[in-house]
mmCIF file of C-alpha atoms in Angstrom:
data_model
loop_
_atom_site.group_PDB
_atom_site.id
_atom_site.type_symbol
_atom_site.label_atom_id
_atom_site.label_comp_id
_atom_site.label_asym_id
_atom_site.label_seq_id
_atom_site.Cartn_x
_atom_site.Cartn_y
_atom_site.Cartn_z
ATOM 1 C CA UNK A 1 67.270 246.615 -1.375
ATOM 2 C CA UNK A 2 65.738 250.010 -0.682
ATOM 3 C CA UNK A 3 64.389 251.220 2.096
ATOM 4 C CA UNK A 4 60.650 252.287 1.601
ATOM 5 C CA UNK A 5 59.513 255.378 3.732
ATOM 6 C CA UNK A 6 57.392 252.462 5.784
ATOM 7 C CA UNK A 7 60.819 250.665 6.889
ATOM 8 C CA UNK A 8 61.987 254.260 8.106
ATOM 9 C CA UNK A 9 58.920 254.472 9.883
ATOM 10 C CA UNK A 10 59.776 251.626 11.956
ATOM 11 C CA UNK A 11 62.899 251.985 12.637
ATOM 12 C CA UNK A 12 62.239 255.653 14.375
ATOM 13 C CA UNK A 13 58.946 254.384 16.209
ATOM 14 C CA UNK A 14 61.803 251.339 17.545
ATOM 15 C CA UNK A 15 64.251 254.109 18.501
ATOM 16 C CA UNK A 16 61.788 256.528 20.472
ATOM 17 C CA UNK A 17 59.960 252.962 22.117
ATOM 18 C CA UNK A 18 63.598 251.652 23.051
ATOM 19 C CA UNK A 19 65.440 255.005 24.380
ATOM 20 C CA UNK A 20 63.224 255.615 27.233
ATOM 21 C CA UNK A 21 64.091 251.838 28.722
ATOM 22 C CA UNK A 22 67.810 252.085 27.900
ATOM 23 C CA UNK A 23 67.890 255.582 30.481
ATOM 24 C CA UNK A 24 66.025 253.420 33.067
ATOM 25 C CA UNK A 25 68.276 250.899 33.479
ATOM 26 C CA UNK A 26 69.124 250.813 37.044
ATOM 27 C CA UNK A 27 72.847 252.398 37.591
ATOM 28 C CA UNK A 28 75.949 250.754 39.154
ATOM 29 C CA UNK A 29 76.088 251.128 42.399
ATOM 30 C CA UNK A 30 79.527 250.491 43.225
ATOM 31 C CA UNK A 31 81.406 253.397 44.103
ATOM 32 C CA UNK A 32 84.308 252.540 42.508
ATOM 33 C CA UNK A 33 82.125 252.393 39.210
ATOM 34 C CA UNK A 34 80.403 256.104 40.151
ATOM 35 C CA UNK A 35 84.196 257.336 40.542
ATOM 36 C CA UNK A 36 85.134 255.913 36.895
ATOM 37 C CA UNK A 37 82.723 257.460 35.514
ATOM 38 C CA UNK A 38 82.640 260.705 37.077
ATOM 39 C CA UNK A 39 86.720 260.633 36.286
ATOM 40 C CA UNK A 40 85.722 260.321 32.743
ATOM 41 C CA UNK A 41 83.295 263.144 32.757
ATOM 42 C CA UNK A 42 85.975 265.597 34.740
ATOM 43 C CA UNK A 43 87.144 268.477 32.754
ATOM 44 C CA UNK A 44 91.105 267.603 31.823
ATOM 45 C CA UNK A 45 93.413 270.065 33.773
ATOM 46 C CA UNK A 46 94.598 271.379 30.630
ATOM 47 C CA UNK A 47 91.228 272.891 29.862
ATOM 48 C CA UNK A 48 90.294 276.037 29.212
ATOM 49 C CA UNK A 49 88.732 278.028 32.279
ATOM 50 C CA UNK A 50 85.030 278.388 30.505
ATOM 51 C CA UNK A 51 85.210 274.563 29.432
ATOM 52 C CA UNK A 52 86.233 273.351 32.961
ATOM 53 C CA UNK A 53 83.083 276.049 34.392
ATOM 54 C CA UNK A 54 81.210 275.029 31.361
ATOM 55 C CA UNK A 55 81.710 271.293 32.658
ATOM 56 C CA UNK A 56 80.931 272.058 36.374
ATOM 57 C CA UNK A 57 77.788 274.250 35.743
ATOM 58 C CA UNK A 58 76.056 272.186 33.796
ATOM 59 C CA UNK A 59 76.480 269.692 35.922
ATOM 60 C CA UNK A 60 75.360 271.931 39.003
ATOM 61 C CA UNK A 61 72.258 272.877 36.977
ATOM 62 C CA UNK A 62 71.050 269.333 36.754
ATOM 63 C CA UNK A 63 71.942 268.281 39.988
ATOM 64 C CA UNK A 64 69.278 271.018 41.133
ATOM 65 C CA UNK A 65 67.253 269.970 38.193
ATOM 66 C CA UNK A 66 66.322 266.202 39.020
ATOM 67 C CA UNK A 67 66.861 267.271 43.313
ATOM 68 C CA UNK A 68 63.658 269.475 42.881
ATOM 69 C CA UNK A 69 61.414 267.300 40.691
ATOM 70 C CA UNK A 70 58.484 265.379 41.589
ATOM 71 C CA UNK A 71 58.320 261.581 41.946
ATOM 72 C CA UNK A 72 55.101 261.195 41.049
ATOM 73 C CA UNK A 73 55.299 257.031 40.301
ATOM 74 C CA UNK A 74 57.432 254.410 40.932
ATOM 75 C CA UNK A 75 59.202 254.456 37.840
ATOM 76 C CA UNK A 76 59.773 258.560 37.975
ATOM 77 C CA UNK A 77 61.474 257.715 41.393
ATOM 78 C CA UNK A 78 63.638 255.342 39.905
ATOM 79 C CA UNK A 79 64.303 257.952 36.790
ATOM 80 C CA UNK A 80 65.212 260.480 39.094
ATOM 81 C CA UNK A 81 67.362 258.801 42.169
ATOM 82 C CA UNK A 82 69.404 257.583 38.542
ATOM 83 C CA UNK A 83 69.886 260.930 37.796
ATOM 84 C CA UNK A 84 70.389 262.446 40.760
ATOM 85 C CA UNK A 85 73.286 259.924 41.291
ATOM 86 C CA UNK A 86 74.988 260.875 38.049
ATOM 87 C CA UNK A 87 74.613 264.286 38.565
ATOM 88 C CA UNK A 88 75.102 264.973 41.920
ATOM 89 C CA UNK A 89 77.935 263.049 43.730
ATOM 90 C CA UNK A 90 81.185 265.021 44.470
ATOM 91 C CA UNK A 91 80.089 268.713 43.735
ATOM 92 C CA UNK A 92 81.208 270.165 46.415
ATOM 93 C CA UNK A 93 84.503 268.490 45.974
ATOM 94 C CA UNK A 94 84.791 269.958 42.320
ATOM 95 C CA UNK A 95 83.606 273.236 43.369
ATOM 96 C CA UNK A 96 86.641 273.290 46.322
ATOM 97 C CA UNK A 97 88.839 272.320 43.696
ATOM 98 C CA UNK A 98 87.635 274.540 41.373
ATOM 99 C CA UNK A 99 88.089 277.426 43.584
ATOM 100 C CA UNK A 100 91.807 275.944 44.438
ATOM 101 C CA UNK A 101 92.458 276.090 40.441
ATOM 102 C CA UNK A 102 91.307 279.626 39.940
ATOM 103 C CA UNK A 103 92.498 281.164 43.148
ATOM 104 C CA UNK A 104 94.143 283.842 41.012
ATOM 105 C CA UNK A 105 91.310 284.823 39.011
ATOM 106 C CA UNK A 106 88.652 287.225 40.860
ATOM 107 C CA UNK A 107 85.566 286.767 38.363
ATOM 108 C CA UNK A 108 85.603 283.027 37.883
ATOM 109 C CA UNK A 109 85.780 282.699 42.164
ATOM 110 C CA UNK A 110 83.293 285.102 41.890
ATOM 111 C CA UNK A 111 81.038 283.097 39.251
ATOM 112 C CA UNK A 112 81.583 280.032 42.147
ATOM 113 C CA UNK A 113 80.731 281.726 45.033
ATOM 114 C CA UNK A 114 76.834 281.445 43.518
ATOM 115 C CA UNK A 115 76.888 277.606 43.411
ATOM 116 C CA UNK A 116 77.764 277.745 47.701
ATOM 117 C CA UNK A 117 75.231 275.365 49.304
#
C-alpha cells in the first residue's frame, strides 16, 4: 500500500506531539544509574585530545545553559532540574582529570583553566 502525503502528515504531527513527552520523563535517580550513564557518555582514553575537550565542553556549555534558565512553570522546572542532572554532575571531576591527562600540553591546560568555577 502507498503512503499518501496525508499518512506522512500524521506520522510527523505524531513525532513532534510525542518527542516533547519522551524528554520529560522524569530521570533515574539512583546514582548508580547517573554513574552508568555518565560512564557511557565519557570520552574513551584513547581519544583524541579535541574529541575528549570536544566531549567535556559541550558538556560544560550546557551545564551553564539549563543552570541559568528560567523556570517559569512547573513543567519547565521539571525540564530543567532533568537537564541540569544530565549535564551537570561530576564536572569538576572531569575537568581535574582532564587537567591530570594533559599535564604536558600548555594550550589545552590553558583552554581548561577558563571552565575554573
Amino acid at each position: 500500500m502507498e503512503m499518501q502525503v496525508r499518512d506522512i502528515w500524521w506520522l510527523v504531527v505524531a513525532a513532534t506531539l510525542i518527542a516533547p513527552l519522551a524528554a520529560c520523563q522524569k530521570p533515574d535517580a539512583s546514582a548508580s544509574a547517573q554513574e552508568s550513564r555518565r560512564a557511557e557518555l565519557l570520552p574513551n582514553p584513547a581519544e583524541s585530545k579535541a574529541d575528549a575537550l570536544e566531549f567535556f565542553q559541550t558538556r560544560f556549555e550546557m551545564c551553564e545553559h539549563f543552570s541559568g534558565e528560567e523556570p517559569y512553570d512547573a513543567e519547565r522546572r521539571a525540564f530543567l532540574e532533568q537537564a541540569v542532572a544530565e549535564h551537570c554532575p561530576g564536572l569538576d571531576r572531569e575537568l581535574a582529570e582532564l587537567k591530570e591527562r594533559f599535564r604536558d600540553d600548555a594550550k589545552i591546560l590553558k583552554t581548561l583553566k577558563n571552565y575554573e568555577r
